[in-house]
PDB file of C-alpha atoms in Angstrom:
ATOM      1  CA  MET A   1       0.025   0.292   0.341  1.00 48.00           C
ATOM      2  CA  SER A   2       2.883   2.705   0.579  1.00 49.00           C
ATOM      3  CA  THR A   3       4.562   1.896  -2.846  1.00 51.00           C
ATOM      4  CA  ALA A   4       1.653   2.906  -4.351  1.00 51.00           C
ATOM      5  CA  VAL A   5       1.286   6.316  -3.640  1.00 49.00           C
ATOM      6  CA  PRO A   6       4.747   6.906  -5.055  1.00 52.00           C
ATOM      7  CA  LEU A   7       3.699   5.208  -7.802  1.00 48.00           C
ATOM      8  CA  ARG A   8       0.740   7.093  -8.990  1.00 49.00           C
ATOM      9  CA  GLN A   9       3.118  10.581  -7.795  1.00 48.00           C
ATOM     10  CA  HIS A  10       5.924   8.731 -10.088  1.00 49.00           C
ATOM     11  CA  ARG A  11       3.345   8.589 -13.251  1.00 48.00           C
ATOM     12  CA  SER A  12       1.275  11.506 -13.066  1.00 49.00           C
ATOM     13  CA  ASP A  13       4.705  14.287 -12.345  1.00 55.00           C
ATOM     14  CA  LYS A  14       5.508  12.839 -16.221  1.00 63.00           C
ATOM     15  CA  ARG A  15       5.025  14.436 -19.275  1.00 62.00           C
ATOM     16  CA  PRO A  16       3.230  13.328 -22.028  1.00 65.00           C
ATOM     17  CA  VAL A  17       5.486  12.687 -25.467  1.00 61.00           C
ATOM     18  CA  TRP A  18       4.637  15.591 -26.971  1.00 62.00           C
ATOM     19  CA  ASP A  19       6.063  17.655 -24.290  1.00 66.00           C
ATOM     20  CA  GLU A  20       9.650  15.769 -23.780  1.00 70.00           C
ATOM     21  CA  GLN A  21      12.941  16.750 -24.933  1.00 75.00           C
ATOM     22  CA  PRO A  22      13.546  15.807 -28.408  1.00 73.00           C
ATOM     23  CA  SER A  23      16.236  13.199 -28.481  1.00 78.00           C
ATOM     24  CA  VAL A  24      19.643  14.428 -30.720  1.00 80.00           C
ATOM     25  CA  ALA A  25      18.455  11.360 -33.502  1.00 82.00           C
ATOM     26  CA  GLY A  26      14.454  13.432 -33.133  1.00 78.00           C
ATOM     27  CA  ALA A  27      15.948  16.565 -33.421  1.00 81.00           C
ATOM     28  CA  THR A  28      18.255  15.970 -36.076  1.00 87.00           C
ATOM     29  CA  GLY A  29      15.087  14.042 -38.376  1.00 86.00           C
ATOM     30  CA  LYS A  30      12.792  16.937 -37.697  1.00 86.00           C
ATOM     31  CA  SER A  31      15.378  19.566 -39.258  1.00 88.00           C
ATOM     32  CA  ALA A  32      16.246  17.336 -42.247  1.00 91.00           C
ATOM     33  CA  ALA A  33      12.845  16.922 -42.647  1.00 92.00           C
ATOM     34  CA  LEU A  34      11.278  19.861 -43.035  1.00 90.00           C
ATOM     35  CA  THR A  35      15.415  21.188 -44.756  1.00 91.00           C
ATOM     36  CA  LEU A  36      14.306  18.377 -47.512  1.00 93.00           C
ATOM     37  CA  VAL A  37       9.876  20.203 -47.696  1.00 92.00           C
ATOM     38  CA  ALA A  38      11.935  23.539 -47.974  1.00 90.00           C
ATOM     39  CA  ALA A  39      13.907  22.358 -50.763  1.00 90.00           C
ATOM     40  CA  VAL A  40      11.624  20.971 -52.888  1.00 91.00           C
ATOM     41  CA  VAL A  41       9.272  24.011 -51.922  1.00 87.00           C
ATOM     42  CA  LEU A  42      11.920  26.508 -53.092  1.00 90.00           C
ATOM     43  CA  VAL A  43      14.089  24.317 -55.386  1.00 91.00           C
ATOM     44  CA  PRO A  44      11.640  24.528 -58.772  1.00 89.00           C
ATOM     45  CA  LEU A  45      10.608  28.109 -57.775  1.00 89.00           C
ATOM     46  CA  TRP A  46      14.758  29.180 -57.908  1.00 90.00           C
ATOM     47  CA  ILE A  47      15.095  27.913 -61.161  1.00 89.00           C
ATOM     48  CA  ILE A  48      12.247  29.367 -62.784  1.00 89.00           C
ATOM     49  CA  VAL A  49      13.418  32.358 -61.875  1.00 89.00           C
ATOM     50  CA  VAL A  50      16.793  31.743 -62.768  1.00 89.00           C
ATOM     51  CA  THR A  51      15.899  30.726 -66.103  1.00 88.00           C
ATOM     52  CA  SER A  52      13.911  33.354 -66.700  1.00 87.00           C
ATOM     53  CA  PHE A  53      17.046  35.783 -66.450  1.00 88.00           C
ATOM     54  CA  SER A  54      19.192  34.026 -68.587  1.00 86.00           C
ATOM     55  CA  THR A  55      19.875  33.748 -71.994  1.00 84.00           C
ATOM     56  CA  GLN A  56      19.999  31.899 -74.649  1.00 83.00           C
ATOM     57  CA  ALA A  57      23.359  30.849 -74.261  1.00 84.00           C
ATOM     58  CA  ALA A  58      23.086  29.670 -70.827  1.00 84.00           C
ATOM     59  CA  VAL A  59      19.498  28.208 -71.642  1.00 84.00           C
ATOM     60  CA  ASN A  60      21.486  26.053 -74.455  1.00 83.00           C
ATOM     61  CA  ARG A  61      24.825  25.454 -72.831  1.00 83.00           C
ATOM     62  CA  ALA A  62      22.297  24.516 -68.675  1.00 80.00           C
ATOM     63  CA  GLY A  63      20.086  21.984 -72.513  1.00 81.00           C
ATOM     64  CA  GLY A  64      16.594  23.274 -71.033  1.00 82.00           C
ATOM     65  CA  LEU A  65      16.053  24.848 -67.144  1.00 84.00           C
ATOM     66  CA  VAL A  66      18.960  26.212 -65.275  1.00 85.00           C
ATOM     67  CA  ILE A  67      19.890  26.180 -62.376  1.00 85.00           C
ATOM     68  CA  TRP A  68      23.276  28.169 -62.046  1.00 86.00           C
ATOM     69  CA  PRO A  69      22.556  32.007 -62.937  1.00 82.00           C
ATOM     70  CA  ASP A  70      24.842  31.915 -66.163  1.00 78.00           C
ATOM     71  CA  GLY A  71      25.040  34.709 -68.084  1.00 76.00           C
ATOM     72  CA  LEU A  72      21.786  37.006 -66.405  1.00 82.00           C
ATOM     73  CA  THR A  73      19.354  39.345 -68.687  1.00 84.00           C
ATOM     74  CA  VAL A  74      15.850  41.359 -68.257  1.00 83.00           C
ATOM     75  CA  SER A  75      15.973  40.614 -72.122  1.00 83.00           C
ATOM     76  CA  ALA A  76      12.558  38.013 -71.802  1.00 84.00           C
ATOM     77  CA  TYR A  77      10.655  40.235 -69.293  1.00 85.00           C
ATOM     78  CA  ARG A  78      11.319  43.633 -71.100  1.00 84.00           C
ATOM     79  CA  GLU A  79      10.555  41.956 -74.386  1.00 81.00           C
ATOM     80  CA  MET A  80       6.973  40.578 -72.254  1.00 79.00           C
ATOM     81  CA  LEU A  81       6.049  43.866 -71.352  1.00 79.00           C
ATOM     82  CA  ASP A  82       6.302  45.214 -74.329  1.00 80.00           C
ATOM     83  CA  ASP A  83       3.085  42.581 -75.783  1.00 78.00           C
ATOM     84  CA  PRO A  84      -0.334  44.310 -75.594  1.00 82.00           C
ATOM     85  CA  THR A  85      -1.578  40.678 -75.307  1.00 81.00           C
ATOM     86  CA  VAL A  86       0.379  41.063 -71.511  1.00 82.00           C
ATOM     87  CA  ARG A  87      -0.232  43.855 -70.345  1.00 84.00           C
ATOM     88  CA  THR A  88      -3.818  42.950 -71.259  1.00 87.00           C
ATOM     89  CA  ALA A  89      -3.731  39.887 -70.230  1.00 87.00           C
ATOM     90  CA  VAL A  90      -2.335  41.935 -66.176  1.00 87.00           C
ATOM     91  CA  LEU A  91      -5.071  44.343 -65.930  1.00 89.00           C
ATOM     92  CA  VAL A  92      -7.891  41.562 -67.043  1.00 90.00           C
ATOM     93  CA  SER A  93      -6.594  38.973 -64.147  1.00 90.00           C
ATOM     94  CA  LEU A  94      -6.518  42.438 -61.085  1.00 90.00           C
ATOM     95  CA  GLY A  95      -9.894  42.709 -62.704  1.00 91.00           C
ATOM     96  CA  ILE A  96     -11.323  39.672 -62.485  1.00 92.00           C
ATOM     97  CA  THR A  97      -9.219  39.012 -59.070  1.00 91.00           C
ATOM     98  CA  LEU A  98     -10.694  41.883 -57.777  1.00 92.00           C
ATOM     99  CA  VAL A  99     -14.566  41.895 -59.053  1.00 94.00           C
ATOM    100  CA  GLY A 100     -14.961  37.523 -58.260  1.00 93.00           C
ATOM    101  CA  THR A 101     -13.376  38.720 -54.710  1.00 93.00           C
ATOM    102  CA  ALA A 102     -15.700  40.991 -53.460  1.00 94.00           C
ATOM    103  CA  VAL A 103     -18.371  39.452 -55.542  1.00 94.00           C
ATOM    104  CA  SER A 104     -17.789  36.010 -53.749  1.00 93.00           C
ATOM    105  CA  MET A 105     -17.070  37.024 -50.336  1.00 92.00           C
ATOM    106  CA  ALA A 106     -20.374  39.421 -50.801  1.00 92.00           C
ATOM    107  CA  VAL A 107     -22.460  36.622 -50.893  1.00 92.00           C
ATOM    108  CA  SER A 108     -20.866  33.993 -49.124  1.00 91.00           C
ATOM    109  CA  VAL A 109     -20.661  36.091 -46.387  1.00 90.00           C
ATOM    110  CA  LEU A 110     -24.622  37.437 -46.297  1.00 89.00           C
ATOM    111  CA  CYS A 111     -25.706  33.385 -46.977  1.00 89.00           C
ATOM    112  CA  ALA A 112     -23.097  32.441 -44.311  1.00 88.00           C
ATOM    113  CA  TYR A 113     -24.857  35.071 -41.514  1.00 86.00           C
ATOM    114  CA  GLY A 114     -27.942  33.535 -42.696  1.00 84.00           C
ATOM    115  CA  LEU A 115     -27.262  30.023 -41.806  1.00 85.00           C
ATOM    116  CA  SER A 116     -25.849  31.122 -38.765  1.00 83.00           C
ATOM    117  CA  ARG A 117     -29.241  32.652 -37.698  1.00 79.00           C
ATOM    118  CA  THR A 118     -31.406  29.228 -36.157  1.00 75.00           C
ATOM    119  CA  ARG A 119     -33.610  32.189 -35.967  1.00 75.00           C
ATOM    120  CA  SER A 120     -34.094  32.518 -40.466  1.00 75.00           C
ATOM    121  CA  TYR A 121     -36.080  31.828 -42.002  1.00 79.00           C
ATOM    122  CA  GLY A 122     -35.355  28.515 -44.216  1.00 78.00           C
ATOM    123  CA  HIS A 123     -32.558  27.910 -43.155  1.00 78.00           C
ATOM    124  CA  ARG A 124     -32.277  24.226 -42.470  1.00 84.00           C
ATOM    125  CA  PRO A 125     -33.888  23.101 -46.035  1.00 86.00           C
ATOM    126  CA  ILE A 126     -31.489  25.968 -47.958  1.00 86.00           C
ATOM    127  CA  LEU A 127     -28.769  24.735 -45.575  1.00 85.00           C
ATOM    128  CA  THR A 128     -29.529  21.058 -46.631  1.00 87.00           C
ATOM    129  CA  LEU A 129     -30.264  22.116 -50.073  1.00 87.00           C
ATOM    130  CA  LEU A 130     -26.408  23.893 -50.118  1.00 86.00           C
ATOM    131  CA  VAL A 131     -25.154  20.733 -48.537  1.00 86.00           C
ATOM    132  CA  ILE A 132     -26.148  18.684 -51.643  1.00 88.00           C
ATOM    133  CA  THR A 133     -25.035  20.337 -54.500  1.00 85.00           C
ATOM    134  CA  MET A 134     -21.154  19.529 -52.902  1.00 84.00           C
ATOM    135  CA  PHE A 135     -21.438  16.174 -53.699  1.00 85.00           C
ATOM    136  CA  VAL A 136     -24.586  16.346 -56.482  1.00 82.00           C
ATOM    137  CA  SER A 137     -24.528  18.959 -59.453  1.00 79.00           C
ATOM    138  CA  GLY A 138     -25.317  19.145 -62.923  1.00 78.00           C
ATOM    139  CA  GLY A 139     -22.628  18.691 -64.487  1.00 81.00           C
ATOM    140  CA  LEU A 140     -20.439  20.036 -67.272  1.00 84.00           C
ATOM    141  CA  ILE A 141     -22.611  20.249 -70.183  1.00 88.00           C
ATOM    142  CA  PRO A 142     -25.778  21.976 -68.276  1.00 87.00           C
ATOM    143  CA  THR A 143     -23.654  23.886 -67.362  1.00 87.00           C
ATOM    144  CA  PHE A 144     -22.391  25.398 -69.993  1.00 89.00           C
ATOM    145  CA  LEU A 145     -25.543  26.031 -72.079  1.00 90.00           C
ATOM    146  CA  VAL A 146     -27.840  27.589 -69.176  1.00 89.00           C
ATOM    147  CA  VAL A 147     -24.366  30.131 -69.485  1.00 89.00           C
ATOM    148  CA  THR A 148     -24.161  30.595 -72.766  1.00 89.00           C
ATOM    149  CA  GLY A 149     -28.645  30.545 -73.033  1.00 89.00           C
ATOM    150  CA  LEU A 150     -28.230  33.801 -70.366  1.00 89.00           C
ATOM    151  CA  GLY A 151     -25.430  35.603 -73.364  1.00 87.00           C
ATOM    152  CA  GLY A 152     -22.686  35.156 -71.355  1.00 85.00           C
ATOM    153  CA  TYR A 153     -20.561  33.409 -74.468  1.00 88.00           C
ATOM    154  CA  GLY A 154     -17.886  36.059 -74.376  1.00 83.00           C
ATOM    155  CA  ARG A 155     -18.713  38.260 -71.072  1.00 88.00           C
ATOM    156  CA  TYR A 156     -16.080  39.075 -68.146  1.00 88.00           C
ATOM    157  CA  TRP A 157     -19.409  37.860 -65.931  1.00 89.00           C
ATOM    158  CA  ALA A 158     -19.070  33.905 -67.424  1.00 89.00           C
ATOM    159  CA  LEU A 159     -15.828  33.630 -66.093  1.00 88.00           C
ATOM    160  CA  ILE A 160     -16.676  34.950 -62.655  1.00 90.00           C
ATOM    161  CA  LEU A 161     -20.387  33.914 -61.414  1.00 89.00           C
ATOM    162  CA  PRO A 162     -20.323  30.586 -62.156  1.00 88.00           C
ATOM    163  CA  SER A 163     -17.526  30.018 -60.105  1.00 85.00           C
ATOM    164  CA  ALA A 164     -18.644  33.239 -57.226  1.00 88.00           C
ATOM    165  CA  VAL A 165     -19.928  30.234 -54.723  1.00 87.00           C
ATOM    166  CA  SER A 166     -18.580  27.900 -52.572  1.00 88.00           C
ATOM    167  CA  VAL A 167     -20.375  26.056 -50.854  1.00 89.00           C
ATOM    168  CA  PHE A 168     -17.019  24.516 -48.372  1.00 90.00           C
ATOM    169  CA  ASN A 169     -16.268  28.180 -47.699  1.00 90.00           C
ATOM    170  CA  ILE A 170     -19.470  29.048 -46.901  1.00 90.00           C
ATOM    171  CA  LEU A 171     -20.124  26.297 -44.666  1.00 89.00           C
ATOM    172  CA  VAL A 172     -16.573  27.380 -43.009  1.00 87.00           C
ATOM    173  CA  LEU A 173     -18.095  30.865 -42.335  1.00 88.00           C
ATOM    174  CA  ARG A 174     -21.276  30.251 -41.355  1.00 87.00           C
ATOM    175  CA  SER A 175     -19.292  27.990 -38.511  1.00 85.00           C
ATOM    176  CA  PHE A 176     -17.342  30.379 -37.111  1.00 84.00           C
ATOM    177  CA  TYR A 177     -19.974  32.896 -37.648  1.00 83.00           C
ATOM    178  CA  ALA A 178     -22.162  30.562 -35.061  1.00 81.00           C
ATOM    179  CA  GLY A 179     -19.791  30.589 -32.675  1.00 79.00           C
ATOM    180  CA  THR A 180     -19.919  34.056 -31.826  1.00 76.00           C
ATOM    181  CA  SER A 181     -20.607  35.016 -28.367  1.00 73.00           C
ATOM    182  CA  ALA A 182     -24.236  35.346 -27.401  1.00 73.00           C
ATOM    183  CA  GLU A 183     -23.425  37.978 -25.305  1.00 75.00           C
ATOM    184  CA  LEU A 184     -22.383  39.928 -27.993  1.00 77.00           C
ATOM    185  CA  ILE A 185     -25.308  39.760 -30.269  1.00 77.00           C
ATOM    186  CA  ASP A 186     -27.746  40.548 -27.699  1.00 75.00           C
ATOM    187  CA  ALA A 187     -25.755  43.591 -26.430  1.00 81.00           C
ATOM    188  CA  ALA A 188     -26.097  44.393 -29.625  1.00 77.00           C
ATOM    189  CA  ARG A 189     -29.977  43.786 -30.014  1.00 78.00           C
ATOM    190  CA  MET A 190     -30.765  45.524 -26.825  1.00 79.00           C
ATOM    191  CA  ASP A 191     -28.428  48.295 -28.116  1.00 76.00           C
ATOM    192  CA  GLY A 192     -31.025  48.178 -31.231  1.00 78.00           C
ATOM    193  CA  ALA A 193     -28.861  46.928 -33.538  1.00 75.00           C
ATOM    194  CA  GLY A 194     -30.649  45.292 -36.366  1.00 77.00           C
ATOM    195  CA  ASP A 195     -29.183  41.795 -38.558  1.00 75.00           C
ATOM    196  CA  TRP A 196     -27.367  44.221 -40.853  1.00 80.00           C
ATOM    197  CA  ARG A 197     -25.804  46.088 -38.512  1.00 79.00           C
ATOM    198  CA  THR A 198     -24.897  43.096 -36.134  1.00 78.00           C
ATOM    199  CA  LEU A 199     -22.850  41.548 -38.494  1.00 79.00           C
ATOM    200  CA  TRP A 200     -21.237  44.420 -39.718  1.00 82.00           C
ATOM    201  CA  SER A 201     -20.584  45.904 -36.359  1.00 79.00           C
ATOM    202  CA  VAL A 202     -20.279  42.746 -34.005  1.00 81.00           C
ATOM    203  CA  VAL A 203     -19.749  39.124 -36.001  1.00 81.00           C
ATOM    204  CA  LEU A 204     -17.275  41.126 -38.726  1.00 81.00           C
ATOM    205  CA  PRO A 205     -14.929  42.543 -36.777  1.00 81.00           C
ATOM    206  CA  THR A 206     -14.593  39.103 -34.360  1.00 80.00           C
ATOM    207  CA  SER A 207     -13.969  37.054 -37.173  1.00 80.00           C
ATOM    208  CA  ARG A 208     -11.582  38.689 -39.553  1.00 81.00           C
ATOM    209  CA  ALA A 209      -8.726  35.856 -39.389  1.00 81.00           C
ATOM    210  CA  VAL A 210     -11.071  33.447 -40.617  1.00 85.00           C
ATOM    211  CA  THR A 211     -12.755  35.958 -43.029  1.00 86.00           C
ATOM    212  CA  ALA A 212      -9.067  36.906 -44.503  1.00 84.00           C
ATOM    213  CA  VAL A 213      -8.441  33.422 -44.978  1.00 84.00           C
ATOM    214  CA  ILE A 214     -11.761  33.053 -47.413  1.00 89.00           C
ATOM    215  CA  THR A 215     -10.620  35.798 -49.197  1.00 89.00           C
ATOM    216  CA  LEU A 216      -7.242  34.969 -49.586  1.00 86.00           C
ATOM    217  CA  PHE A 217      -8.331  31.090 -50.990  1.00 87.00           C
ATOM    218  CA  TYR A 218     -10.358  33.452 -53.388  1.00 91.00           C
ATOM    219  CA  ALA A 219      -8.976  35.811 -54.591  1.00 89.00           C
ATOM    220  CA  VAL A 220      -5.905  32.470 -55.276  1.00 88.00           C
ATOM    221  CA  GLY A 221      -8.352  30.667 -57.131  1.00 89.00           C
ATOM    222  CA  TYR A 222      -9.832  33.553 -59.509  1.00 91.00           C
ATOM    223  CA  TRP A 223      -6.036  34.901 -60.355  1.00 90.00           C
ATOM    224  CA  ASN A 224      -5.491  30.985 -60.722  1.00 87.00           C
ATOM    225  CA  ALA A 225      -8.453  30.566 -62.872  1.00 86.00           C
ATOM    226  CA  PHE A 226      -8.394  29.392 -66.764  1.00 86.00           C
ATOM    227  CA  PHE A 227     -11.016  27.397 -67.409  1.00 87.00           C
ATOM    228  CA  ASN A 228     -13.712  28.718 -67.526  1.00 87.00           C
ATOM    229  CA  VAL A 229     -11.996  30.836 -70.243  1.00 87.00           C
ATOM    230  CA  MET A 230     -11.293  27.909 -72.356  1.00 86.00           C
ATOM    231  CA  LEU A 231     -14.911  27.242 -72.937  1.00 87.00           C
ATOM    232  CA  TYR A 232     -17.184  30.632 -73.120  1.00 89.00           C
ATOM    233  CA  MET A 233     -13.744  33.304 -74.035  1.00 85.00           C
ATOM    234  CA  PRO A 234     -11.459  29.674 -76.671  1.00 82.00           C
ATOM    235  CA  THR A 235     -10.999  33.217 -79.271  1.00 79.00           C
ATOM    236  CA  GLU A 236     -11.323  36.445 -77.887  1.00 77.00           C
ATOM    237  CA  SER A 237      -7.375  36.501 -77.246  1.00 76.00           C
ATOM    238  CA  GLN A 238      -7.718  40.001 -76.171  1.00 81.00           C
ATOM    239  CA  LYS A 239     -10.483  39.115 -73.304  1.00 83.00           C
ATOM    240  CA  TRP A 240      -7.875  36.523 -71.728  1.00 87.00           C
ATOM    241  CA  PRO A 241      -6.387  36.453 -68.088  1.00 88.00           C
ATOM    242  CA  LEU A 242      -2.972  36.289 -67.504  1.00 84.00           C
ATOM    243  CA  GLN A 243      -3.260  32.929 -66.861  1.00 85.00           C
ATOM    244  CA  TYR A 244      -4.600  31.642 -70.275  1.00 86.00           C
ATOM    245  CA  VAL A 245      -2.559  33.940 -71.297  1.00 83.00           C
ATOM    246  CA  LEU A 246       1.356  31.180 -70.223  1.00 80.00           C
ATOM    247  CA  LEU A 247      -1.409  28.385 -70.873  1.00 80.00           C
ATOM    248  CA  THR A 248      -1.070  29.353 -74.603  1.00 79.00           C
ATOM    249  CA  TYR A 249       2.253  30.179 -75.346  1.00 74.00           C
ATOM    250  CA  VAL A 250       3.797  27.412 -73.164  1.00 69.00           C
ATOM    251  CA  ASN A 251       1.675  24.975 -75.265  1.00 70.00           C
ATOM    252  CA  ARG A 252       2.271  27.007 -78.874  1.00 61.00           C
ATOM    253  CA  GLY A 253       5.926  28.443 -78.243  1.00 54.00           C
ATOM    254  CA  ASN A 254       5.144  30.571 -81.200  1.00 47.00           C
ATOM    255  CA  GLY A 255       3.506  33.301 -80.247  1.00 50.00           C
ATOM    256  CA  LEU A 256       0.239  34.044 -78.779  1.00 48.00           C
ATOM    257  CA  PRO A 257      -2.878  34.903 -81.141  1.00 47.00           C
ATOM    258  CA  GLY A 258      -3.503  38.627 -81.592  1.00 47.00           C
ATOM    259  CA  SER A 259      -0.252  39.977 -80.156  1.00 46.00           C
ATOM    260  CA  VAL A 260       0.832  41.602 -82.657  1.00 41.00           C
ATOM    261  CA  ASN A 261       4.479  41.842 -81.686  1.00 42.00           C
ATOM    262  CA  SER A 262       6.128  39.485 -83.499  1.00 40.00           C
ATOM    263  CA  GLY A 263       8.877  39.554 -80.688  1.00 41.00           C
ATOM    264  CA  PHE A 264       7.768  38.101 -78.295  1.00 47.00           C
ATOM    265  CA  GLY A 265       7.688  33.820 -78.670  1.00 46.00           C
ATOM    266  CA  ASN A 266       9.532  34.624 -81.864  1.00 47.00           C
ATOM    267  CA  ALA A 267      11.614  31.745 -83.212  1.00 43.00           C
ATOM    268  CA  HIS A 268      13.672  34.404 -84.081  1.00 42.00           C
ATOM    269  CA  SER A 269      14.776  36.523 -81.515  1.00 52.00           C
ATOM    270  CA  GLU A 270      17.777  36.620 -79.031  1.00 60.00           C
ATOM    271  CA  THR A 271      16.200  36.026 -76.043  1.00 70.00           C
ATOM    272  CA  ALA A 272      15.142  32.083 -75.405  1.00 75.00           C
ATOM    273  CA  PRO A 273      11.152  31.088 -75.312  1.00 79.00           C
ATOM    274  CA  LEU A 274      11.995  28.793 -72.573  1.00 82.00           C
ATOM    275  CA  SER A 275      12.673  31.658 -70.774  1.00 83.00           C
ATOM    276  CA  LEU A 276       9.605  34.019 -71.470  1.00 82.00           C
ATOM    277  CA  GLN A 277       8.009  30.779 -70.625  1.00 81.00           C
ATOM    278  CA  MET A 278      10.056  31.254 -67.403  1.00 85.00           C
ATOM    279  CA  ALA A 279       8.969  35.089 -67.280  1.00 85.00           C
ATOM    280  CA  VAL A 280       5.240  34.766 -67.648  1.00 81.00           C
ATOM    281  CA  VAL A 281       5.463  32.259 -64.633  1.00 84.00           C
ATOM    282  CA  VAL A 282       6.795  34.745 -62.710  1.00 86.00           C
ATOM    283  CA  LEU A 283       4.713  37.290 -63.501  1.00 83.00           C
ATOM    284  CA  THR A 284       1.758  34.942 -62.386  1.00 82.00           C
ATOM    285  CA  LEU A 285       3.355  34.357 -58.594  1.00 83.00           C
ATOM    286  CA  VAL A 286       4.432  37.775 -57.951  1.00 82.00           C
ATOM    287  CA  PRO A 287       1.211  38.674 -56.746  1.00 80.00           C
ATOM    288  CA  LEU A 288       0.179  36.131 -54.505  1.00 78.00           C
ATOM    289  CA  LEU A 289       4.185  36.175 -52.882  1.00 79.00           C
ATOM    290  CA  VAL A 290       3.319  40.194 -52.855  1.00 79.00           C
ATOM    291  CA  VAL A 291       0.109  39.326 -50.947  1.00 76.00           C
ATOM    292  CA  TYR A 292       0.425  36.246 -49.003  1.00 74.00           C
ATOM    293  CA  PRO A 293       3.131  38.100 -46.842  1.00 73.00           C
ATOM    294  CA  PHE A 294       0.622  40.611 -45.228  1.00 71.00           C
ATOM    295  CA  MET A 295      -2.540  37.840 -44.973  1.00 68.00           C
ATOM    296  CA  GLN A 296       0.050  35.385 -42.824  1.00 66.00           C
ATOM    297  CA  LYS A 297      -0.875  36.911 -39.079  1.00 65.00           C
ATOM    298  CA  HIS A 298      -4.485  36.455 -40.102  1.00 61.00           C
ATOM    299  CA  PHE A 299      -4.363  32.851 -42.208  1.00 60.00           C
ATOM    300  CA  ARG A 300      -2.272  31.039 -39.080  1.00 56.00           C
ATOM    301  CA  THR A 301      -5.111  32.580 -36.625  1.00 56.00           C
ATOM    302  CA  GLY A 302      -8.304  31.272 -39.450  1.00 50.00           C
ATOM    303  CA  VAL A 303      -6.065  27.977 -39.659  1.00 50.00           C
ATOM    304  CA  LEU A 304      -5.951  26.937 -35.556  1.00 50.00           C
ATOM    305  CA  THR A 305      -9.299  29.200 -34.503  1.00 50.00           C
ATOM    306  CA  GLY A 306     -11.737  26.568 -33.457  1.00 45.00           C
ATOM    307  CA  ALA A 307      -8.647  23.467 -33.511  1.00 44.00           C
ATOM    308  CA  ILE A 308      -8.460  23.286 -29.656  1.00 42.00           C
ATOM    309  CA  LYS A 309     -10.608  23.323 -27.943  1.00 41.00           C
ATOM    310  CA  GLY A 310     -10.218  23.695 -24.166  1.00 39.00           C
TER     311      GLY A 310
END
């Protein structure tokens, strides 16, 4: 009996496995794994950037993609930005991203807030219908017929509205809005605030993290989208966003339809075609690399909030 108490105390004083100091082998293994993951992510980016600044001679010596800088030049970027098709594509992509993200966030926030209020009319049937659409859809051909039947062929709104709503994002927002402190909402009600004021002054300020994360998801989706262009705007090169311009150039490799600058992708140009391809890739990555550092804090908080209870 006298030995049971010290044994219990010894077991209770022992820290859990995840809270113990790692061994030398464990720390070395973790460092090696993190280094490997970082290399898998950063090395391709490094190769893309270096190749975009390389000359035709450097590309020929490397036999393709350049790993180590050799004869750097900005001719690929100069030639790319001199092309009116690329300049127009950048503006089109920015416009679609800004307008599409604003529309998607407005619809998602309003829908999620309405579904998070148990007093809202018909919120359960609407929620059920939304969840069903995550698993069952009309398909590509019916969607194409609907959009073209409404006059969307060749229109910019066809690149935004068909993919404006993500049910998954709405459910994520709804779960956060439903977890808003009831005391805060009751206090706003007592002060005479309606649903619009409650959403704007109480719910959104307390959900900045998840709102920032969902905004980033929508923005990245619009910026990288190109499939809708293949469906609704396949021949109007002056309306193409940057991603589809990149896809077309990489696939064809001999200039862009509608381009008036014969130097872009021209076989007789002094700039390596591979360098031009990588320059367009870098151009598509720059906006995301610029925006992400400002969103990183909210992104981390939005992902982790609600993951730990207690």
